[in-house]
Amino acid sequence: MIVLGIESSCDETAASIVKDGTKILSSIIATQIDVHHKYGGVVPELASRMHIEAITPVVDEAIKKADISLEDIDAVAATRGPGLIGALLVGFTFAKSLAWARHLPFAGVNHLEAHIYSLFLSNSKPEFPFIALVVSGGHTNIYHVTSYTNFELMGQTRDDAAGEAFDKVAKMMGLGYPGGPIIERLAKTKNPASIKFPRTLLEKGSFDFSFSGLKSSVARYIHDNKIATPDEKAQIAASFQEAVIDVLSQKLITAALHKNCRNIGVSGGVSANQTFVNKLTQKANFQKINIFAPPVELCGDNAAMIAARGYIMIQQGQLCRLSHDVFSRTKID
Ligand code: KG4
Ligand code: ZN
């Protein structure tokens, strides 16, 4: 079965053709980073407009790159939520119209479940059951995943998402958007132990996260020490990143031990951070736990993961009707 996947929940317009749920024939991502960069974050109204401009050429290119024609597509899947409503509406309505016009089955995909599915698009996939982290600009969620359709939410952030903290810390230091890759690059040049920022672990036994204290602590440090030079900024980047990595790693490994899982899969934009994946792997290996991450190009928002999730929904008859709408926030399931 050939599925066209479409993603437009935030600042990436993406389309992908995936065969039988796992074979990526094409994956096109048009990013709006250049537009949002100067505002230090995503401007929702601009995002919607850019999606409208990009959606047709991006879908055309995905079909062309896959070396198929529109007639070869058997089903359509698009992100239904969570995300920015105006942005979601562009991809979802486009996909729904295409499916309706061509009498194709149509699945409305949960973006967070799709991030977990990016792990199944890798050559090396985690076996069930496993602990999954979805860590992005909007979410820091830990799940216990026992099958392709069973995701138990164990914990989530109570304030900022980890990616959001990266973005805000980068913005404080005037480094631009998105902050994650910039901070990771700068951090490589410095000792991560030189500034001791807080590690907030919350109550014992909780798998929730809180990154706002860390963010405030970095803001105070920048203000009190009048941080200005590239060297000082790199020092903060390294120490801040280490604090985030410590908290994510500790919660994930504790969750795996709690559920007696030997496998952890990380997904979402922040899982593109190689320092994070490497340090987590080292720590987890001590406990004989294996770490899985998608290929870097599938860590951030993409449509291959939407097509992969949509494929299973279509197989199981979980289809969207014409009356179905997008949603901005919801629990996974
Ligand atoms: O999954 P994603 O592309 O979009 C959302 O669904 O939010 O994640 C974007 C987030 C941004 O906050 C960005 O700063 C972060 O992922 N990110 C990173 C890295 N690359 C992207 N964070 C840390 N290190 C990176 N290398
Ligand atoms: Zn995402």
CSV table of C-alpha atoms and ligand atoms in Angstrom, one decimal:
chain,number,residue,atom,x,y,z
A,1,MET,CA,0.0,0.0,0.0
A,2,ILE,CA,1.3,3.4,-1.0
A,3,VAL,CA,0.5,6.2,1.5
A,4,LEU,CA,1.0,9.9,1.0
A,5,GLY,CA,1.8,11.5,4.3
A,6,ILE,CA,1.4,15.3,5.0
A,7,GLU,CA,2.7,17.2,8.0
A,8,SER,CA,2.1,21.0,8.8
A,9,SER,CA,1.7,21.2,12.5
A,10,CYS,CA,4.4,23.9,13.1
A,11,ASP,CA,7.0,25.4,10.9
A,12,GLU,CA,7.8,22.6,8.5
A,13,THR,CA,5.6,21.8,5.4
A,14,ALA,CA,6.4,18.1,4.6
A,15,ALA,CA,5.1,15.4,2.3
A,16,SER,CA,6.3,11.8,2.0
A,17,ILE,CA,5.5,8.7,0.1
A,18,VAL,CA,5.8,5.5,2.2
A,19,LYS,CA,5.2,2.0,0.9
A,20,ASP,CA,3.7,-0.6,3.2
A,21,GLY,CA,4.3,1.5,6.3
A,22,THR,CA,8.1,1.3,6.4
A,23,LYS,CA,9.7,1.9,3.0
A,24,ILE,CA,10.3,5.6,2.4
A,25,LEU,CA,10.1,6.4,-1.3
A,26,SER,CA,10.5,10.1,-0.8
A,27,SER,CA,10.5,12.6,2.1
A,28,ILE,CA,10.4,16.3,1.3
A,29,ILE,CA,10.6,18.9,4.1
A,30,ALA,CA,10.3,22.7,3.4
A,31,THR,CA,11.4,24.5,6.5
A,32,GLN,CA,10.3,28.0,7.4
A,33,ILE,CA,13.3,28.5,9.8
A,34,ASP,CA,14.6,31.5,7.8
A,35,VAL,CA,11.3,33.3,8.1
A,36,HIS,CA,10.9,32.7,11.9
A,37,HIS,CA,14.6,33.1,12.7
A,38,LYS,CA,14.5,36.9,13.1
A,39,TYR,CA,11.6,36.7,15.6
A,40,GLY,CA,13.4,34.1,17.8
A,41,GLY,CA,10.4,31.7,17.5
A,42,VAL,CA,7.5,30.6,15.3
A,43,VAL,CA,5.0,33.3,14.4
A,44,PRO,CA,1.7,31.3,13.9
A,45,GLU,CA,0.1,33.6,11.3
A,46,LEU,CA,3.3,33.6,9.2
A,47,ALA,CA,3.5,29.8,9.5
A,48,SER,CA,0.0,29.3,8.1
A,49,ARG,CA,0.7,31.6,5.2
A,50,MET,CA,3.9,29.8,4.4
A,51,HIS,CA,2.2,26.4,4.5
A,52,ILE,CA,-0.3,27.6,2.0
A,53,GLU,CA,2.4,28.6,-0.4
A,54,ALA,CA,4.5,25.4,0.1
A,55,ILE,CA,1.9,22.6,0.3
A,56,THR,CA,1.2,22.0,-3.4
A,57,PRO,CA,4.9,22.2,-4.6
A,58,VAL,CA,6.0,20.0,-1.6
A,59,VAL,CA,3.4,17.3,-2.4
A,60,ASP,CA,4.2,17.5,-6.1
A,61,GLU,CA,7.9,17.0,-5.4
A,62,ALA,CA,7.3,14.1,-3.0
A,63,ILE,CA,5.3,12.3,-5.8
A,64,LYS,CA,8.0,13.1,-8.4
A,65,LYS,CA,10.9,12.0,-6.2
A,66,ALA,CA,9.1,8.7,-5.4
A,67,ASP,CA,8.8,8.1,-9.1
A,68,ILE,CA,5.1,7.5,-8.9
A,69,SER,CA,2.0,9.3,-10.2
A,70,LEU,CA,-1.0,10.6,-8.3
A,71,GLU,CA,-3.0,7.5,-9.5
A,72,ASP,CA,-0.6,5.2,-7.6
A,73,ILE,CA,-1.4,6.6,-4.2
A,74,ASP,CA,-3.7,4.2,-2.2
A,75,ALA,CA,-4.3,6.2,0.9
A,76,VAL,CA,-3.6,9.7,2.5
A,77,ALA,CA,-2.6,10.5,6.0
A,78,ALA,CA,-2.1,14.0,7.6
A,79,THR,CA,-1.3,15.4,11.0
A,80,ARG,CA,-4.5,16.2,12.8
A,81,GLY,CA,-2.9,17.6,16.0
A,82,PRO,CA,-1.5,18.7,18.4
A,83,GLY,CA,0.0,21.8,16.9
A,84,LEU,CA,-0.9,25.3,15.6
A,85,ILE,CA,-4.5,25.3,14.4
A,86,GLY,CA,-3.9,27.6,11.4
A,87,ALA,CA,-0.9,25.6,10.3
A,88,LEU,CA,-2.6,22.2,10.9
A,89,LEU,CA,-5.6,23.2,8.9
A,90,VAL,CA,-3.5,23.8,5.7
A,91,GLY,CA,-2.1,20.2,5.5
A,92,PHE,CA,-5.2,18.5,7.0
A,93,THR,CA,-7.6,20.2,4.6
A,94,PHE,CA,-5.4,19.7,1.6
A,95,ALA,CA,-5.0,15.9,2.4
A,96,LYS,CA,-8.8,15.5,3.2
A,97,SER,CA,-9.7,17.2,-0.1
A,98,LEU,CA,-7.3,15.1,-2.1
A,99,ALA,CA,-8.6,11.9,-0.4
A,100,TRP,CA,-12.2,12.8,-1.0
A,101,ALA,CA,-11.7,13.8,-4.6
A,102,ARG,CA,-9.9,10.5,-5.4
A,103,HIS,CA,-12.1,8.3,-3.1
A,104,LEU,CA,-9.1,7.3,-1.0
A,105,PRO,CA,-9.0,6.3,2.7
A,106,PHE,CA,-7.8,9.1,4.9
A,107,ALA,CA,-6.2,9.0,8.4
A,108,GLY,CA,-5.9,12.0,10.8
A,109,VAL,CA,-2.6,11.3,12.7
A,110,ASN,CA,-1.6,12.3,16.2
A,111,HIS,CA,1.7,14.1,15.8
A,112,LEU,CA,3.2,12.6,19.0
A,113,GLU,CA,2.3,9.0,18.1
A,114,ALA,CA,3.9,9.7,14.7
A,115,HIS,CA,7.2,10.8,16.4
A,116,ILE,CA,7.3,7.4,18.1
A,117,TYR,CA,6.7,5.8,14.7
A,118,SER,CA,9.8,7.5,13.4
A,119,LEU,CA,11.7,4.9,15.4
A,120,PHE,CA,10.1,2.1,13.3
A,121,LEU,CA,11.5,3.8,10.1
A,122,SER,CA,15.1,3.1,11.2
A,123,ASN,CA,17.1,0.0,10.3
A,124,SER,CA,17.5,-0.8,14.0
A,125,LYS,CA,14.1,-0.7,15.8
A,126,PRO,CA,13.2,-1.1,19.5
A,127,GLU,CA,11.3,-4.3,20.4
A,128,PHE,CA,8.1,-4.0,22.4
A,129,PRO,CA,7.8,-3.2,25.2
A,130,PHE,CA,9.9,-0.1,25.3
A,131,ILE,CA,10.1,3.4,26.9
A,132,ALA,CA,9.6,6.2,24.4
A,133,LEU,CA,10.6,9.8,24.8
A,134,VAL,CA,9.0,12.4,22.5
A,135,VAL,CA,11.2,15.5,23.1
A,136,SER,CA,10.6,18.5,20.9
A,137,GLY,CA,9.8,22.2,21.0
A,138,GLY,CA,6.3,21.5,22.4
A,139,HIS,CA,6.6,18.3,24.3
A,140,THR,CA,8.7,16.3,26.7
A,141,ASN,CA,6.6,13.1,27.1
A,142,ILE,CA,7.6,9.7,28.4
A,143,TYR,CA,5.5,6.7,27.2
A,144,HIS,CA,5.4,3.0,28.0
A,145,VAL,CA,4.9,1.5,24.5
A,146,THR,CA,3.6,-2.1,24.5
A,147,SER,CA,2.4,-2.4,20.9
A,148,TYR,CA,1.9,-0.4,17.7
A,149,THR,CA,-1.2,1.1,19.2
A,150,ASN,CA,-0.7,1.1,22.9
A,151,PHE,CA,1.1,4.1,24.4
A,152,GLU,CA,0.8,4.8,28.1
A,153,LEU,CA,1.7,8.3,29.1
A,154,MET,CA,4.0,8.0,32.2
A,155,GLY,CA,5.1,11.7,32.5
A,156,GLN,CA,5.3,15.0,30.7
A,157,THR,CA,6.6,18.5,31.2
A,158,ARG,CA,4.8,20.7,33.7
A,159,ASP,CA,6.0,23.9,32.1
A,160,ASP,CA,8.5,24.3,29.2
A,161,ALA,CA,9.4,21.5,26.9
A,162,ALA,CA,13.1,20.6,26.6
A,163,GLY,CA,13.3,22.0,23.0
A,164,GLU,CA,11.6,25.2,24.1
A,165,ALA,CA,14.2,25.6,26.9
A,166,PHE,CA,17.0,25.2,24.3
A,167,ASP,CA,15.2,27.8,22.1
A,168,LYS,CA,14.7,30.3,25.0
A,169,VAL,CA,18.3,30.0,26.3
A,170,ALA,CA,19.6,30.6,22.8
A,171,LYS,CA,17.3,33.6,22.5
A,172,MET,CA,18.5,35.0,25.8
A,173,MET,CA,22.0,35.0,24.4
A,174,GLY,CA,21.0,36.4,21.0
A,175,LEU,CA,22.0,33.2,19.2
A,176,GLY,CA,18.9,32.8,16.9
A,177,TYR,CA,16.3,30.1,16.3
A,178,PRO,CA,16.0,27.2,16.6
A,179,GLY,CA,18.3,27.1,19.6
A,180,GLY,CA,18.9,23.4,19.9
A,181,PRO,CA,21.5,22.9,17.1
A,182,ILE,CA,23.2,26.2,17.9
A,183,ILE,CA,23.6,25.3,21.6
A,184,GLU,CA,24.8,21.8,20.7
A,185,ARG,CA,27.4,23.2,18.4
A,186,LEU,CA,28.7,25.8,20.9
A,187,ALA,CA,28.6,23.3,23.8
A,188,LYS,CA,31.1,21.0,22.0
A,189,THR,CA,33.9,23.5,22.7
A,190,LYS,CA,33.5,23.8,26.5
A,191,ASN,CA,33.6,21.8,29.7
A,192,PRO,CA,30.0,21.0,30.6
A,193,ALA,CA,30.8,20.9,34.4
A,194,SER,CA,32.0,24.4,34.8
A,195,ILE,CA,28.7,26.1,35.7
A,196,LYS,CA,26.4,24.1,38.0
A,197,PHE,CA,22.8,24.7,36.9
A,198,PRO,CA,20.0,23.0,38.7
A,199,ARG,CA,18.6,19.5,37.8
A,200,THR,CA,14.9,19.5,38.7
A,201,LEU,CA,13.7,16.0,39.3
A,202,LEU,CA,10.4,16.8,41.1
A,203,GLU,CA,8.9,14.3,43.6
A,204,LYS,CA,10.3,10.8,44.0
A,205,GLY,CA,8.7,8.4,41.6
A,206,SER,CA,7.4,11.2,39.3
A,207,PHE,CA,8.2,10.9,35.6
A,208,ASP,CA,7.2,14.5,34.9
A,209,PHE,CA,9.6,17.2,33.9
A,210,SER,CA,10.1,20.9,34.8
A,211,PHE,CA,12.6,23.0,32.8
A,212,SER,CA,11.4,26.5,33.8
A,213,GLY,CA,13.7,26.6,36.9
A,214,LEU,CA,16.7,25.8,34.8
A,215,LYS,CA,15.7,28.4,32.3
A,216,SER,CA,15.4,31.1,35.0
A,217,SER,CA,18.7,30.1,36.6
A,218,VAL,CA,20.4,30.5,33.2
A,219,ALA,CA,18.7,33.9,32.8
A,220,ARG,CA,19.9,35.0,36.2
A,221,TYR,CA,23.4,33.8,35.5
A,222,ILE,CA,23.5,35.8,32.2
A,223,HIS,CA,22.2,38.9,33.9
A,224,ASP,CA,24.4,38.7,37.1
A,225,ASN,CA,27.6,37.9,35.2
A,226,LYS,CA,27.0,40.3,32.4
A,227,ILE,CA,27.6,37.5,29.8
A,228,ALA,CA,28.6,39.0,26.5
A,229,THR,CA,31.5,37.2,24.8
A,230,PRO,CA,31.2,34.1,22.5
A,231,ASP,CA,33.4,32.2,24.9
A,232,GLU,CA,31.1,32.9,27.9
A,233,LYS,CA,28.1,32.0,25.8
A,234,ALA,CA,29.6,28.7,24.8
A,235,GLN,CA,30.3,27.9,28.5
A,236,ILE,CA,26.7,28.5,29.3
A,237,ALA,CA,25.5,26.4,26.4
A,238,ALA,CA,27.6,23.4,27.5
A,239,SER,CA,26.5,23.6,31.2
A,240,PHE,CA,22.9,24.2,30.3
A,241,GLN,CA,22.8,21.3,27.8
A,242,GLU,CA,24.4,19.0,30.4
A,243,ALA,CA,21.7,19.8,32.9
A,244,VAL,CA,19.0,18.9,30.4
A,245,ILE,CA,20.7,15.7,29.3
A,246,ASP,CA,21.2,14.7,33.0
A,247,VAL,CA,17.5,15.1,33.8
A,248,LEU,CA,16.2,13.4,30.6
A,249,SER,CA,18.6,10.5,31.0
A,250,GLN,CA,17.8,10.0,34.7
A,251,LYS,CA,14.0,10.0,34.1
A,252,LEU,CA,14.3,7.7,31.1
A,253,ILE,CA,16.5,5.1,32.8
A,254,THR,CA,14.4,5.1,35.9
A,255,ALA,CA,11.2,4.7,33.8
A,256,ALA,CA,12.8,1.7,32.0
A,257,LEU,CA,13.8,0.1,35.3
A,258,HIS,CA,10.4,0.8,36.7
A,259,LYS,CA,8.7,-1.0,33.8
A,260,ASN,CA,11.3,-3.6,33.4
A,261,CYS,CA,12.1,-2.5,29.8
A,262,ARG,CA,15.4,-3.2,28.2
A,263,ASN,CA,14.8,-0.7,25.4
A,264,ILE,CA,14.4,3.1,25.3
A,265,GLY,CA,13.6,5.0,22.0
A,266,VAL,CA,14.0,8.7,21.8
A,267,SER,CA,12.3,10.8,19.1
A,268,GLY,CA,11.4,14.5,18.3
A,269,GLY,CA,13.6,17.4,17.4
A,270,VAL,CA,15.8,17.3,20.5
A,271,SER,CA,16.8,13.7,19.8
A,272,ALA,CA,18.8,15.0,16.9
A,273,ASN,CA,21.2,16.1,19.6
A,274,GLN,CA,24.1,13.6,19.3
A,275,THR,CA,25.7,14.6,22.6
A,276,PHE,CA,22.4,13.7,24.3
A,277,VAL,CA,22.0,10.4,22.5
A,278,ASN,CA,25.7,9.4,23.1
A,279,LYS,CA,25.6,10.3,26.9
A,280,LEU,CA,22.2,8.6,27.3
A,281,THR,CA,23.6,5.5,25.6
A,282,GLN,CA,26.6,5.4,27.9
A,283,LYS,CA,24.5,5.8,31.0
A,284,ALA,CA,21.9,3.3,29.9
A,285,ASN,CA,24.5,0.7,28.9
A,286,PHE,CA,25.6,0.5,32.6
A,287,GLN,CA,22.1,-0.8,33.3
A,288,LYS,CA,22.1,-3.1,30.2
A,289,ILE,CA,19.5,-0.9,28.5
A,290,ASN,CA,19.7,-0.2,24.8
A,291,ILE,CA,19.0,3.2,23.2
A,292,PHE,CA,17.4,3.7,19.9
A,293,ALA,CA,17.0,7.0,17.9
A,294,PRO,CA,15.7,7.7,14.4
A,295,PRO,CA,18.0,8.8,11.7
A,296,VAL,CA,18.7,12.5,12.2
A,297,GLU,CA,16.6,13.5,9.2
A,298,LEU,CA,13.6,11.8,10.9
A,299,CYS,CA,14.1,13.3,14.4
A,300,GLY,CA,12.5,16.6,13.6
A,301,ASP,CA,9.1,17.1,12.0
A,302,ASN,CA,8.7,15.1,8.8
A,303,ALA,CA,5.9,13.4,6.9
A,304,ALA,CA,7.4,9.9,6.6
A,305,MET,CA,6.4,9.3,10.3
A,306,ILE,CA,2.9,10.6,9.5
A,307,ALA,CA,2.5,8.1,6.6
A,308,ALA,CA,3.9,5.3,8.8
A,309,ARG,CA,1.4,6.0,11.6
A,310,GLY,CA,-1.4,6.5,9.0
A,311,TYR,CA,-0.7,3.2,7.4
A,312,ILE,CA,-1.4,1.3,10.6
A,313,MET,CA,-4.5,3.4,11.3
A,314,ILE,CA,-5.8,2.7,7.8
A,315,GLN,CA,-5.1,-1.1,8.2
A,316,GLN,CA,-7.2,-1.0,11.4
A,317,GLY,CA,-10.0,1.0,9.8
A,318,GLN,CA,-9.4,4.1,11.9
A,319,LEU,CA,-10.4,6.6,9.2
A,320,CYS,CA,-11.3,10.3,9.3
A,321,ARG,CA,-14.6,11.5,8.0
A,322,LEU,CA,-15.1,14.7,6.0
A,323,SER,CA,-16.6,16.3,9.2
A,324,HIS,CA,-13.5,15.6,11.3
A,325,ASP,CA,-11.4,18.6,12.4
A,326,VAL,CA,-7.9,19.4,13.6
A,327,PHE,CA,-7.0,19.8,17.4
A,328,SER,CA,-4.4,22.0,19.1
A,329,ARG,CA,-3.8,20.1,22.3
A,330,THR,CA,-4.8,16.6,23.5
A,331,LYS,CA,-3.6,13.5,25.2
A,332,ILE,CA,-2.1,10.8,23.1
A,333,ASP,CA,-4.3,7.7,22.1
B,1,KG4,O1,10.1,17.9,16.6
B,1,KG4,P1,10.4,19.3,16.2
B,1,KG4,O2,11.1,19.5,14.9
B,1,KG4,O3,9.2,20.2,16.2
B,1,KG4,C1,8.2,20.1,17.2
B,1,KG4,O4,7.3,19.3,17.1
B,1,KG4,O5,8.4,21.0,18.1
B,1,KG4,O6,11.4,19.9,17.4
B,1,KG4,C2,11.9,21.2,17.3
B,1,KG4,C3,12.7,21.4,18.5
B,1,KG4,C4,13.2,22.8,18.7
B,1,KG4,O7,12.9,23.3,20.0
B,1,KG4,C5,14.7,22.7,18.4
B,1,KG4,O8,15.5,23.7,19.1
B,1,KG4,C6,15.0,21.3,18.9
B,1,KG4,O9,13.9,20.6,18.5
B,1,KG4,N1,16.2,20.8,18.4
B,1,KG4,C7,17.3,20.5,19.1
B,1,KG4,C8,18.3,20.1,18.2
B,1,KG4,N2,17.8,20.1,17.0
B,1,KG4,C9,16.5,20.5,17.1
B,1,KG4,N3,17.5,20.5,20.5
B,1,KG4,C10,18.7,20.2,20.9
B,1,KG4,N4,19.7,19.8,20.1
B,1,KG4,C11,19.6,19.7,18.8
B,1,KG4,N5,20.6,19.3,18.0
B,2,ZN,ZN,7.2,17.4,16.2
